[in-house]
mmCIF file of C-alpha atoms in Angstrom:
data_model
loop_
_atom_site.group_PDB
_atom_site.id
_atom_site.type_symbol
_atom_site.label_atom_id
_atom_site.label_comp_id
_atom_site.label_asym_id
_atom_site.label_seq_id
_atom_site.Cartn_x
_atom_site.Cartn_y
_atom_site.Cartn_z
ATOM 1 C CA MET A 1 -0.035 0.030 -0.007
ATOM 2 C CA THR A 2 1.378 3.405 -0.962
ATOM 3 C CA THR A 3 1.377 6.331 1.468
ATOM 4 C CA ASP A 4 0.777 9.866 0.131
ATOM 5 C CA PRO A 5 3.521 12.069 1.756
ATOM 6 C CA ALA A 6 1.338 15.193 1.446
ATOM 7 C CA ALA A 7 -1.587 13.633 3.198
ATOM 8 C CA SER A 8 0.650 12.258 5.875
ATOM 9 C CA ALA A 9 2.290 15.683 6.527
ATOM 10 C CA ALA A 10 -1.164 17.369 6.649
ATOM 11 C CA ALA A 11 -2.441 14.848 9.187
ATOM 12 C CA SER A 12 0.571 15.620 11.461
ATOM 13 C CA SER A 13 0.624 19.456 11.008
ATOM 14 C CA PRO A 14 -0.125 21.715 14.004
ATOM 15 C CA SER A 15 -3.126 23.282 12.217
ATOM 16 C CA THR A 16 -4.934 20.008 11.927
ATOM 17 C CA ARG A 17 -3.787 18.278 15.090
ATOM 18 C CA ARG A 18 -6.434 17.678 17.784
ATOM 19 C CA ALA A 19 -6.081 19.164 21.227
ATOM 20 C CA PRO A 20 -4.912 16.547 23.645
ATOM 21 C CA ALA A 21 -7.774 14.902 25.603
ATOM 22 C CA GLY A 22 -8.037 16.065 29.153
ATOM 23 C CA ALA A 23 -6.446 19.494 28.501
ATOM 24 C CA ALA A 24 -6.965 21.660 31.615
ATOM 25 C CA VAL A 25 -9.968 23.933 31.528
ATOM 26 C CA LEU A 26 -10.218 26.512 34.240
ATOM 27 C CA ARG A 27 -13.590 26.340 35.752
ATOM 28 C CA GLU A 28 -15.092 29.670 36.606
ATOM 29 C CA ASP A 29 -16.871 28.358 39.728
ATOM 30 C CA VAL A 30 -13.503 27.068 41.117
ATOM 31 C CA THR A 31 -11.884 30.481 40.366
ATOM 32 C CA GLU A 32 -14.669 32.369 42.179
ATOM 33 C CA ALA A 33 -14.443 30.006 45.132
ATOM 34 C CA ILE A 34 -10.680 30.613 45.398
ATOM 35 C CA ARG A 35 -11.221 34.421 45.193
ATOM 36 C CA ALA A 36 -13.828 34.243 47.962
ATOM 37 C CA ALA A 37 -11.420 32.055 50.028
ATOM 38 C CA VAL A 38 -8.669 34.733 49.696
ATOM 39 C CA VAL A 39 -10.976 37.443 51.166
ATOM 40 C CA GLU A 40 -11.843 35.191 54.042
ATOM 41 C CA GLU A 41 -8.271 34.163 54.679
ATOM 42 C CA LEU A 42 -7.050 37.811 54.522
ATOM 43 C CA ALA A 43 -9.735 38.802 57.072
ATOM 44 C CA SER A 44 -8.730 35.849 59.353
ATOM 45 C CA VAL A 45 -4.814 35.738 59.310
ATOM 46 C CA GLY A 46 -3.688 38.824 57.299
ATOM 47 C CA PHE A 47 -1.505 38.902 54.160
ATOM 48 C CA ALA A 48 1.827 37.957 55.922
ATOM 49 C CA ARG A 49 0.394 34.699 57.363
ATOM 50 C CA MET A 50 -1.776 33.904 54.376
ATOM 51 C CA SER A 51 -0.677 30.788 52.410
ATOM 52 C CA ILE A 52 -1.694 29.065 49.206
ATOM 53 C CA GLU A 53 -2.384 25.874 51.350
ATOM 54 C CA GLY A 54 -4.791 27.745 53.577
ATOM 55 C CA ILE A 55 -6.596 29.372 50.633
ATOM 56 C CA ALA A 56 -6.917 26.002 48.832
ATOM 57 C CA ARG A 57 -8.181 24.336 52.038
ATOM 58 C CA ARG A 58 -10.793 27.062 52.565
ATOM 59 C CA ALA A 59 -11.851 26.889 48.958
ATOM 60 C CA GLY A 60 -12.055 23.078 49.064
ATOM 61 C CA VAL A 61 -9.636 22.601 46.169
ATOM 62 C CA GLY A 62 -6.105 21.406 45.683
ATOM 63 C CA LYS A 63 -3.022 23.705 45.634
ATOM 64 C CA THR A 64 -2.574 22.954 41.917
ATOM 65 C CA ALA A 65 -5.925 24.613 41.244
ATOM 66 C CA VAL A 66 -4.638 27.826 42.756
ATOM 67 C CA TYR A 67 -1.220 27.668 41.102
ATOM 68 C CA ARG A 68 -2.820 27.092 37.647
ATOM 69 C CA ARG A 69 -4.421 30.541 37.973
ATOM 70 C CA TRP A 70 -1.960 32.614 39.978
ATOM 71 C CA LYS A 71 1.855 32.010 40.498
ATOM 72 C CA SER A 72 1.925 33.517 44.077
ATOM 73 C CA LYS A 73 -0.311 34.799 46.818
ATOM 74 C CA LEU A 74 0.719 38.339 45.856
ATOM 75 C CA HIS A 75 -0.500 37.918 42.304
ATOM 76 C CA LEU A 76 -3.841 36.416 43.674
ATOM 77 C CA VAL A 77 -4.436 39.434 45.961
ATOM 78 C CA LEU A 78 -3.481 41.868 43.257
ATOM 79 C CA ASP A 79 -5.984 40.165 40.918
ATOM 80 C CA LEU A 80 -8.637 40.904 43.585
ATOM 81 C CA VAL A 81 -7.588 44.398 43.863
ATOM 82 C CA GLY A 82 -7.671 44.821 40.066
ATOM 83 C CA ALA A 83 -11.333 43.779 40.149
ATOM 84 C CA PHE A 84 -12.277 47.135 41.622
ATOM 85 C CA ALA A 85 -9.400 49.386 40.404
ATOM 86 C CA VAL A 86 -10.327 52.340 38.158
ATOM 87 C CA ASP A 87 -7.866 51.634 35.502
ATOM 88 C CA GLY A 88 -9.557 51.353 32.088
ATOM 89 C CA LEU A 89 -12.450 53.743 33.134
ATOM 90 C CA PRO A 90 -12.823 56.837 30.918
ATOM 91 C CA VAL A 91 -11.736 60.078 32.244
ATOM 92 C CA PRO A 92 -14.773 62.214 33.303
ATOM 93 C CA ALA A 93 -15.737 64.859 30.767
ATOM 94 C CA THR A 94 -18.710 66.791 32.079
ATOM 95 C CA GLY A 95 -17.450 70.212 30.740
ATOM 96 C CA SER A 96 -16.471 71.651 34.071
ATOM 97 C CA LEU A 97 -13.856 71.155 36.758
ATOM 98 C CA TYR A 98 -16.486 70.650 39.533
ATOM 99 C CA GLY A 99 -18.449 68.276 37.389
ATOM 100 C CA ASP A 100 -15.343 66.151 36.595
ATOM 101 C CA VAL A 101 -14.189 66.150 40.300
ATOM 102 C CA ARG A 102 -17.670 65.162 41.423
ATOM 103 C CA ALA A 103 -17.848 62.244 38.898
ATOM 104 C CA LEU A 104 -14.371 61.109 40.006
ATOM 105 C CA LEU A 105 -15.579 61.110 43.649
ATOM 106 C CA GLU A 106 -18.698 59.231 42.795
ATOM 107 C CA VAL A 107 -16.588 56.381 41.098
ATOM 108 C CA MET A 108 -14.105 56.302 43.924
ATOM 109 C CA SER A 109 -16.834 56.248 46.642
ATOM 110 C CA HIS A 110 -18.354 53.205 44.792
ATOM 111 C CA VAL A 111 -14.934 51.524 44.528
ATOM 112 C CA LEU A 112 -14.264 51.915 48.185
ATOM 113 C CA ARG A 113 -17.599 50.484 49.170
ATOM 114 C CA HIS A 114 -16.554 47.235 47.535
ATOM 115 C CA PRO A 115 -16.108 44.471 50.318
ATOM 116 C CA VAL A 116 -12.542 43.769 49.068
ATOM 117 C CA ALA A 117 -11.535 47.345 49.732
ATOM 118 C CA SER A 118 -11.982 47.073 53.499
ATOM 119 C CA ALA A 119 -10.698 43.470 53.623
ATOM 120 C CA VAL A 120 -7.671 43.790 51.396
ATOM 121 C CA ILE A 121 -6.262 47.318 50.907
ATOM 122 C CA PRO A 122 -5.370 48.188 54.567
ATOM 123 C CA ASP A 123 -3.461 44.981 54.979
ATOM 124 C CA LEU A 124 -1.722 45.350 51.677
ATOM 125 C CA LEU A 125 -0.572 48.943 52.546
ATOM 126 C CA VAL A 126 1.044 47.677 55.800
ATOM 127 C CA GLU A 127 2.823 45.025 53.903
ATOM 128 C CA ALA A 128 3.937 47.466 51.175
ATOM 129 C CA ALA A 129 5.667 49.572 53.807
ATOM 130 C CA ARG A 130 7.883 46.607 54.483
ATOM 131 C CA ASN A 131 8.261 45.017 51.089
ATOM 132 C CA PRO A 132 9.357 46.984 47.960
ATOM 133 C CA GLU A 133 7.974 44.379 45.524
ATOM 134 C CA ILE A 134 4.485 44.681 47.166
ATOM 135 C CA ALA A 135 4.795 48.393 47.245
ATOM 136 C CA ASP A 136 5.428 48.494 43.459
ATOM 137 C CA ALA A 137 2.699 46.083 42.674
ATOM 138 C CA VAL A 138 0.064 47.845 44.876
ATOM 139 C CA ARG A 139 1.053 51.194 43.334
ATOM 140 C CA GLY A 140 0.487 49.832 39.923
ATOM 141 C CA ALA A 141 -2.772 48.232 40.784
ATOM 142 C CA LEU A 142 -4.250 50.952 42.844
ATOM 143 C CA LEU A 143 -2.769 54.280 41.783
ATOM 144 C CA ASP A 144 -2.061 54.178 38.069
ATOM 145 C CA GLY A 145 -5.624 54.379 36.955
ATOM 146 C CA GLN A 146 -6.539 57.122 39.529
ATOM 147 C CA LYS A 147 -3.498 59.214 38.502
ATOM 148 C CA ARG A 148 -4.434 58.880 34.819
ATOM 149 C CA MET A 149 -7.986 60.170 35.629
ATOM 150 C CA ALA A 150 -6.578 63.067 37.775
ATOM 151 C CA GLU A 151 -4.148 64.101 35.050
ATOM 152 C CA GLY A 152 -7.074 64.141 32.500
ATOM 153 C CA ILE A 153 -9.247 66.164 34.799
ATOM 154 C CA VAL A 154 -6.429 68.796 35.437
ATOM 155 C CA SER A 155 -5.390 68.908 31.822
ATOM 156 C CA ALA A 156 -8.936 69.618 30.619
ATOM 157 C CA ALA A 157 -9.449 72.336 33.330
ATOM 158 C CA VAL A 158 -6.364 74.033 32.389
ATOM 159 C CA ALA A 159 -7.382 74.083 28.742
ATOM 160 C CA ARG A 160 -10.744 75.598 29.752
ATOM 161 C CA GLY A 161 -8.905 78.263 31.802
ATOM 162 C CA GLU A 162 -10.377 76.917 35.125
ATOM 163 C CA LEU A 163 -6.912 76.139 36.452
ATOM 164 C CA THR A 164 -3.445 77.592 35.964
ATOM 165 C CA GLU A 165 -0.778 75.896 34.011
ATOM 166 C CA GLY A 166 1.352 73.704 36.300
ATOM 167 C CA THR A 167 -1.445 72.666 38.624
ATOM 168 C CA CYS A 168 -0.334 69.351 40.135
ATOM 169 C CA PRO A 169 -2.648 66.364 39.308
ATOM 170 C CA ASP A 170 -1.251 64.536 42.436
ATOM 171 C CA ARG A 171 -2.523 67.323 44.591
ATOM 172 C CA ALA A 172 -5.962 66.874 43.065
ATOM 173 C CA LEU A 173 -5.941 63.217 43.771
ATOM 174 C CA ASP A 174 -4.769 63.834 47.452
ATOM 175 C CA LEU A 175 -7.490 66.419 48.006
ATOM 176 C CA ALA A 176 -10.193 64.285 46.541
ATOM 177 C CA ILE A 177 -9.379 60.637 47.493
ATOM 178 C CA GLY A 178 -7.787 61.228 50.894
ATOM 179 C CA PRO A 179 -11.060 62.241 52.730
ATOM 180 C CA LEU A 180 -12.948 59.449 51.051
ATOM 181 C CA TYR A 181 -10.444 56.834 51.904
ATOM 182 C CA TRP A 182 -10.360 58.055 55.569
ATOM 183 C CA ARG A 183 -14.164 58.024 55.987
ATOM 184 C CA GLN A 184 -14.975 54.846 54.130
ATOM 185 C CA VAL A 185 -11.907 52.537 54.727
ATOM 186 C CA VAL A 186 -10.284 53.767 57.909
ATOM 187 C CA VAL A 187 -13.260 55.090 59.997
ATOM 188 C CA ARG A 188 -15.717 52.970 57.991
ATOM 189 C CA ASP A 189 -18.393 55.607 58.116
ATOM 190 C CA SER A 190 -21.202 56.005 55.635
ATOM 191 C CA VAL A 191 -21.246 58.812 53.129
ATOM 192 C CA PRO A 192 -24.110 61.230 54.020
ATOM 193 C CA GLY A 193 -26.222 62.974 51.354
ATOM 194 C CA GLY A 194 -24.547 66.024 49.928
ATOM 195 C CA TYR A 195 -21.059 64.944 51.178
ATOM 196 C CA LEU A 196 -19.740 64.342 47.743
ATOM 197 C CA ASP A 197 -21.004 67.647 46.439
ATOM 198 C CA GLU A 198 -19.373 69.483 49.434
ATOM 199 C CA LEU A 199 -16.037 67.576 49.017
ATOM 200 C CA ALA A 200 -16.041 68.374 45.184
ATOM 201 C CA ARG A 201 -16.491 72.061 45.961
ATOM 202 C CA SER A 202 -13.685 71.966 48.486
ATOM 203 C CA VAL A 203 -11.301 70.152 46.047
ATOM 204 C CA VAL A 204 -11.955 72.738 43.349
ATOM 205 C CA ALA A 205 -11.347 75.654 45.830
ATOM 206 C CA GLY A 206 -8.192 74.010 47.010
ATOM 207 C CA LEU A 207 -6.820 73.512 43.508
ATOM 208 C CA ARG A 208 -7.620 77.111 42.543
ATOM 209 C CA ALA A 209 -6.017 78.395 45.598
ATOM 210 C CA ALA A 210 -2.720 76.524 44.981
#
């Protein structure tokens, strides 16, 4: 019997080869169980004492299920933080500095109400003070998106003549986010009606006075 070389080559080519049976498929329900276990583990023992073994045990899965998704506990926690980070959200464009600041505050207030914020961020910041790798990772996960939004707001306000050239976006971020973080994450107090309006006015006044 004669074998056609072309047919034989086609059958063994990568484009026609079947995926191996039993290839790993990451089940979403397992992924969510692990994420929930991380939040519980952080609340129970903190980041420093948290372990992949403890997370897997709490989630009811093997350690390999965790390592298939994240290579370390830091990456796992940063994935959680990324779930409510503002990176990727559009810069507010209301047409006024007050409107843009008010919109930013609304977004950040919503972010800080997320359960992960109170369970994860304070503990991560403590660890970041001791570990440069964690500090860099947290800065990227939490601050980059916020800084981009603040830069966009200040740049648009300067172009409209509402702020002077050289106004510092970091100052805008400090004035806006600092009070919110203190109230919602540190003190864990609610945001009363009208608070965001008043805070937005204070931020605008502070930037104009700088």
